PDB file of C-alpha atoms in Angstrom:
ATOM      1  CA  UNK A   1      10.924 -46.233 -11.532  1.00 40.00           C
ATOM      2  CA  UNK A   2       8.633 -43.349 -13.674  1.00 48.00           C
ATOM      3  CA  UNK A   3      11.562 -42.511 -15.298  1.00 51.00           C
ATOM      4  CA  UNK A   4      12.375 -46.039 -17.029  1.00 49.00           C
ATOM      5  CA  UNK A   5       8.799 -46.155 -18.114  1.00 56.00           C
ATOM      6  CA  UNK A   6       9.234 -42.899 -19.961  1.00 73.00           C
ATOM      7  CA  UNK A   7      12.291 -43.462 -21.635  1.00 82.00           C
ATOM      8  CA  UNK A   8      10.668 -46.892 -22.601  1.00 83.00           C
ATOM      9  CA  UNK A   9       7.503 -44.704 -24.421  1.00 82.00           C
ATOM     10  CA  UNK A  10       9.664 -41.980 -25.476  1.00 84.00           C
ATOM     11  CA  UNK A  11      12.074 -44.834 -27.592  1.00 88.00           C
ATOM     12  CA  UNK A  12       8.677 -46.664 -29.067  1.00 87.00           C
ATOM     13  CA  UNK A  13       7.186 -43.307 -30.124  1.00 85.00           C
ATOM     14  CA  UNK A  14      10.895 -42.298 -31.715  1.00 86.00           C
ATOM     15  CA  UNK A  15      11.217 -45.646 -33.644  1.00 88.00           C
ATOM     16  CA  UNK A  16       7.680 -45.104 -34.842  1.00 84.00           C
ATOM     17  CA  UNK A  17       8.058 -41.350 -35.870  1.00 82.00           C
ATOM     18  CA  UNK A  18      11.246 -42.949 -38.023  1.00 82.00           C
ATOM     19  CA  UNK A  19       9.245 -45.712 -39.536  1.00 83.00           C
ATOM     20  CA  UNK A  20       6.600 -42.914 -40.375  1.00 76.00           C
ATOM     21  CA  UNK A  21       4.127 -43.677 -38.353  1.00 76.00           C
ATOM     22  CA  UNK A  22       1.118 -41.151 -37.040  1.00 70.00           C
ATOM     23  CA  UNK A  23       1.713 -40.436 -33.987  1.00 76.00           C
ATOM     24  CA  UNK A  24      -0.850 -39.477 -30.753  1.00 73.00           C
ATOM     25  CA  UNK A  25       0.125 -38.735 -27.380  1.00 76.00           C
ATOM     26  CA  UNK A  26      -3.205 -38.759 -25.367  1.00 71.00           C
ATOM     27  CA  UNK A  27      -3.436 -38.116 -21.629  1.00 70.00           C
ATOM     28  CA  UNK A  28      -4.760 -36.319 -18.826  1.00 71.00           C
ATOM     29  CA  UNK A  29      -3.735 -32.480 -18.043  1.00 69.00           C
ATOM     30  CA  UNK A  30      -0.347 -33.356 -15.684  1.00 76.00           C
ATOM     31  CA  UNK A  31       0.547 -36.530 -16.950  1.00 78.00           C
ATOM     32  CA  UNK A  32       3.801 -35.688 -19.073  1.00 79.00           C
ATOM     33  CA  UNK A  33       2.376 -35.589 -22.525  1.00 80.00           C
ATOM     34  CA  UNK A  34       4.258 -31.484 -23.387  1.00 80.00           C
ATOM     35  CA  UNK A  35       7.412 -32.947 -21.363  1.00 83.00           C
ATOM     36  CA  UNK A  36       7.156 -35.891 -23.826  1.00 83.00           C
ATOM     37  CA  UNK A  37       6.825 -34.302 -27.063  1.00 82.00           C
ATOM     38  CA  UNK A  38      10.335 -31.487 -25.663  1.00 84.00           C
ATOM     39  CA  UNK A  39      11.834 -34.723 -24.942  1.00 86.00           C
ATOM     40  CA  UNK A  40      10.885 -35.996 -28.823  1.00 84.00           C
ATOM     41  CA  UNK A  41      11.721 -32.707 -30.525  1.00 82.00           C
ATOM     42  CA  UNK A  42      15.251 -32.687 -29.147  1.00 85.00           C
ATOM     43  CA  UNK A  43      15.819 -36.056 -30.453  1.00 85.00           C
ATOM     44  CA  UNK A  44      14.149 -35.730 -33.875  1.00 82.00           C
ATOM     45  CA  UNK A  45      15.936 -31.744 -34.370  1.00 78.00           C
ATOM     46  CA  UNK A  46      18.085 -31.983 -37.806  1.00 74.00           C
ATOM     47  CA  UNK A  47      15.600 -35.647 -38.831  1.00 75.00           C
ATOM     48  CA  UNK A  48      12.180 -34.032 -38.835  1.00 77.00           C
ATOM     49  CA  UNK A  49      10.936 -30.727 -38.983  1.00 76.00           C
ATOM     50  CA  UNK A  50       8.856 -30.090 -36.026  1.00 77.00           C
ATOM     51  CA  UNK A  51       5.732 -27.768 -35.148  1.00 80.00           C
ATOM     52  CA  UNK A  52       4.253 -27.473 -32.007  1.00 82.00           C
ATOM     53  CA  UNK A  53       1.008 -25.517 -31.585  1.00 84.00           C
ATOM     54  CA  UNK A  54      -1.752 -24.998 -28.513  1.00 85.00           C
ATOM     55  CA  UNK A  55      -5.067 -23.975 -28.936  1.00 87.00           C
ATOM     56  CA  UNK A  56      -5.903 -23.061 -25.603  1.00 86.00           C
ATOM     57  CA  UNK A  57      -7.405 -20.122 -25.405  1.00 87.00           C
ATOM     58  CA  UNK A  58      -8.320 -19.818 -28.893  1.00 90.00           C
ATOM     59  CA  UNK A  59     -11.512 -17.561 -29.126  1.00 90.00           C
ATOM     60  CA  UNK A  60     -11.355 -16.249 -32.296  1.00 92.00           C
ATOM     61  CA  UNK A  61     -10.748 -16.544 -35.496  1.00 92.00           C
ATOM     62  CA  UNK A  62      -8.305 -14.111 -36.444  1.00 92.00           C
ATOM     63  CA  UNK A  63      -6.059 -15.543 -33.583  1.00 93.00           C
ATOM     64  CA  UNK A  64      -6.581 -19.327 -34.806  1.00 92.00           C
ATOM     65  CA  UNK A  65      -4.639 -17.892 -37.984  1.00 92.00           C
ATOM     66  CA  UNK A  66      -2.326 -15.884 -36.142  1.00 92.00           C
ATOM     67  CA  UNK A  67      -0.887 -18.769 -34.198  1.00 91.00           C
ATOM     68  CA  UNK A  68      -1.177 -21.327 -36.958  1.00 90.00           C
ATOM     69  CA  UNK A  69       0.834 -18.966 -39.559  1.00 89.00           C
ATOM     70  CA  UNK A  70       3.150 -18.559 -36.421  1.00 87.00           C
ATOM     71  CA  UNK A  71       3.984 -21.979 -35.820  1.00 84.00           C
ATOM     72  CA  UNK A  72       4.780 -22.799 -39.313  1.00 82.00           C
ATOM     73  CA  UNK A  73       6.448 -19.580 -39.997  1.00 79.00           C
ATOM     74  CA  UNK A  74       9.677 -20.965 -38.290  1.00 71.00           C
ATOM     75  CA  UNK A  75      10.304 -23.704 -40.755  1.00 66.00           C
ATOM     76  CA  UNK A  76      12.638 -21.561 -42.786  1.00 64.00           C
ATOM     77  CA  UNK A  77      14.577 -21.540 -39.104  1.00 67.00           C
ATOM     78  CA  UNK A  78      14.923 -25.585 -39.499  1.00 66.00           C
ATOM     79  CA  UNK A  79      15.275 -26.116 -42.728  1.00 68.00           C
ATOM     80  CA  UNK A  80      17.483 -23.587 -44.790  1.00 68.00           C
ATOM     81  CA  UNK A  81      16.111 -25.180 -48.202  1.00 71.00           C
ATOM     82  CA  UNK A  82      12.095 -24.104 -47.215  1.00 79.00           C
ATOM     83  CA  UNK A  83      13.010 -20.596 -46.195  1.00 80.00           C
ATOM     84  CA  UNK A  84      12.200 -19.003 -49.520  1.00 83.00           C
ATOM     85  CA  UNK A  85       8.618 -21.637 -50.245  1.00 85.00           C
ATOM     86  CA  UNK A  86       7.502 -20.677 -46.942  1.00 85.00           C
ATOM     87  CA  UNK A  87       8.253 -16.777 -46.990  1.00 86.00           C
ATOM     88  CA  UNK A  88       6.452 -16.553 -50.494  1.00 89.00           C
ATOM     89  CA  UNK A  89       3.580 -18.697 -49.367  1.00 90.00           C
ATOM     90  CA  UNK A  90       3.003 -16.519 -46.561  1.00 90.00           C
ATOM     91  CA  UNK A  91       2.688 -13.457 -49.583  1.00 91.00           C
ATOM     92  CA  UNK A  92       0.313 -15.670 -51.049  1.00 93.00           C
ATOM     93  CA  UNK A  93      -1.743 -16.267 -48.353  1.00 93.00           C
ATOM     94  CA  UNK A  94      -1.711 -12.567 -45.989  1.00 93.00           C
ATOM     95  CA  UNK A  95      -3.033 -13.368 -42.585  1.00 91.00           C
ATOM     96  CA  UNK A  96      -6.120 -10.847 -43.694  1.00 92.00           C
ATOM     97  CA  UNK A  97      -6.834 -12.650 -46.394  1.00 94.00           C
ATOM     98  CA  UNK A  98      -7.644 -15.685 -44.335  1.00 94.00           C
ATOM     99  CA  UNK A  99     -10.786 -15.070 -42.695  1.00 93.00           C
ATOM    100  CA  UNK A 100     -13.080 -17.822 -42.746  1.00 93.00           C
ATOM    101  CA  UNK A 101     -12.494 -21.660 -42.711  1.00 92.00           C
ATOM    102  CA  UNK A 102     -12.475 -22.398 -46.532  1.00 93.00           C
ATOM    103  CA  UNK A 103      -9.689 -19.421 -46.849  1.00 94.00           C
ATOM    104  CA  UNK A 104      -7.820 -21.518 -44.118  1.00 93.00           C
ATOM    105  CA  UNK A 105      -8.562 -24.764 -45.097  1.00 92.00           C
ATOM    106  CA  UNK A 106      -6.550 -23.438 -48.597  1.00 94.00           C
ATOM    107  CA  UNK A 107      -3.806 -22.253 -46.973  1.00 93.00           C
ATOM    108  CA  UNK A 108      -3.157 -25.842 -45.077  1.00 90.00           C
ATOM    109  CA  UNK A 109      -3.486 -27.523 -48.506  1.00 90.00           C
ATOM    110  CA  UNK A 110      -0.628 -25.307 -50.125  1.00 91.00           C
ATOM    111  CA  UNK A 111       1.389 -25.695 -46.903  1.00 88.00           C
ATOM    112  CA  UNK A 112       1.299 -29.329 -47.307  1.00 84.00           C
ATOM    113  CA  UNK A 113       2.226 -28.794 -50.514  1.00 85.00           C
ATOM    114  CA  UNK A 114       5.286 -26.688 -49.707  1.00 85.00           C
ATOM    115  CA  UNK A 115       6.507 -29.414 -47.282  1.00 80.00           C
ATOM    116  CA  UNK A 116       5.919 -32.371 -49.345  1.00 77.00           C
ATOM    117  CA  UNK A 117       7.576 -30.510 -52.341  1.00 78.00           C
ATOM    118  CA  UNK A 118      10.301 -30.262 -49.879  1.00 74.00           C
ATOM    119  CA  UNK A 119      10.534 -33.589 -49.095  1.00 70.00           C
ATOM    120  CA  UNK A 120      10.740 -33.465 -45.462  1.00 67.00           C
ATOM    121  CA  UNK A 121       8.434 -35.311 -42.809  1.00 71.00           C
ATOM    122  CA  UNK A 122       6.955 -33.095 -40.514  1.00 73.00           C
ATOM    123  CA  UNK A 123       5.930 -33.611 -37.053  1.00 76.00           C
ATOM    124  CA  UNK A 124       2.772 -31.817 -35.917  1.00 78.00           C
ATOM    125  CA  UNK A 125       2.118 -31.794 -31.852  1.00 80.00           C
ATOM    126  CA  UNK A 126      -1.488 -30.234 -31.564  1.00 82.00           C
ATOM    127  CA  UNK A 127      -1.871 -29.475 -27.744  1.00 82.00           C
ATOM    128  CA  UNK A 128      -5.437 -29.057 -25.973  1.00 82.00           C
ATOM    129  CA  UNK A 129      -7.295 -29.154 -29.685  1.00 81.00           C
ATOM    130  CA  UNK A 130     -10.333 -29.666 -27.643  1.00 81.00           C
ATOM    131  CA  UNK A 131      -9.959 -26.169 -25.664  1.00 82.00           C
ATOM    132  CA  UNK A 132     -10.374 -24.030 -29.491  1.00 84.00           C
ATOM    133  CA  UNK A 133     -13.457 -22.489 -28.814  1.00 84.00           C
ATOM    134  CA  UNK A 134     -14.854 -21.729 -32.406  1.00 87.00           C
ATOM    135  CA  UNK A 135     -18.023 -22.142 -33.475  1.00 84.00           C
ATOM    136  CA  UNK A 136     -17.422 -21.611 -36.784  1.00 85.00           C
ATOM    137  CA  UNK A 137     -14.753 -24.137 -37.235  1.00 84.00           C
ATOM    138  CA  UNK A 138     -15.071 -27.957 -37.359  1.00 85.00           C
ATOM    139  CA  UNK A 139     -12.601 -29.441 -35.539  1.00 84.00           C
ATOM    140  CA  UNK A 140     -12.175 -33.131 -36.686  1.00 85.00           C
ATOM    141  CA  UNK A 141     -12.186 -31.519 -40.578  1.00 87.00           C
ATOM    142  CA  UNK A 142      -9.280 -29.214 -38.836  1.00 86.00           C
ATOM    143  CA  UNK A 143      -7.720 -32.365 -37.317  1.00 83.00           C
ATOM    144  CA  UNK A 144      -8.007 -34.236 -40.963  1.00 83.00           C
ATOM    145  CA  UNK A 145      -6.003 -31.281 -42.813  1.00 83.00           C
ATOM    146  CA  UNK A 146      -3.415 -31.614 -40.008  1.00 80.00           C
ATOM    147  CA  UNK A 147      -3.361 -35.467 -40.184  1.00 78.00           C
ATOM    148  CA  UNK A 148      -2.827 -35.168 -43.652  1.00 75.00           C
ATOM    149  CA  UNK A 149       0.403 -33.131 -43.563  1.00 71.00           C
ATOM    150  CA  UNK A 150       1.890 -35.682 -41.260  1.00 64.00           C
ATOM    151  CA  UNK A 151       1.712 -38.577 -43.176  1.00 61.00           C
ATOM    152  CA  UNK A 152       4.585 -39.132 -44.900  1.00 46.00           C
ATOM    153  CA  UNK A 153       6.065 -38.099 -48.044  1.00 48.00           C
ATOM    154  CA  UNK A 154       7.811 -41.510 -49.160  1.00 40.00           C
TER     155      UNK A 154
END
């Protein structure tokens, strides 16, 4: 009977990523959020370009950047037209140039840019946001640059 109930959410949160609609899969640790959003990606692959990233564990700031710039680094790998934006926006912006949350902050804004230029809708699954331990970052301004490069470009 838990399966119908998932394929049930998993159709309403597909028909709403379609009618470009934010998007947020809350829950408790266990309860099938990660299974939901593999389940999503399959049937969104070729219609959306996805990026998943999980900030547990996240320390530092230096590794923040390294998996952010890693998550968004495979967009070339979905999207054959963004290969060259995203490989010369990554020259523009060297991970050790990015080392405070201004420098980072920039970096989102020009790779919204990139994606909206693009015109492709992106869906952005931000796992355990709450576990990024840094001080030094806010993370509802964080959470607002990321909301921003999900809304839609149409």
């Amino acid at each position: 009977m838990k399966e119908i109930v998932r394929k049930k959410e998993l159709e309403d949160i597909y028909e709403r990523i379609l009618a470009r609609e934010n998007v947020q899969i809350i829950g408790q640790a266990g309860s099938g959020k990660s299974h939901l959003q593999a389940e999503l990606s399959k049937r969104l692959k070729g219609r959306r370009i996805i990026f998943s990233l999980n900030f547990t564990g996240i320390y530092q700031f230096s590794e923040l950047v390294f998996r952010i710039r890693n998550c968004f680094e495979g967009a070339g790998n979905q999207n054959a037209g963004l290969d060259y934006q995203m490989r010369r926006l990554h020259q523009e912006h060297p991970a050790h140039r990015i080392q405070n949350v201004k420098s980072l902050f920039d970096y989102l804004k020009d790779l919204m840019n990139v994606l909206f230029q693009a015109g492709q809708d992106v869906v952005l699954c931000l796992e355990d946001l709450e576990f990024c331990e840094l001080d030094e970052l806010p993370l509802d301004e964080l959470l607002k640059q990321f909301q921003k490069m999900s809304t839609a470009v149409n």
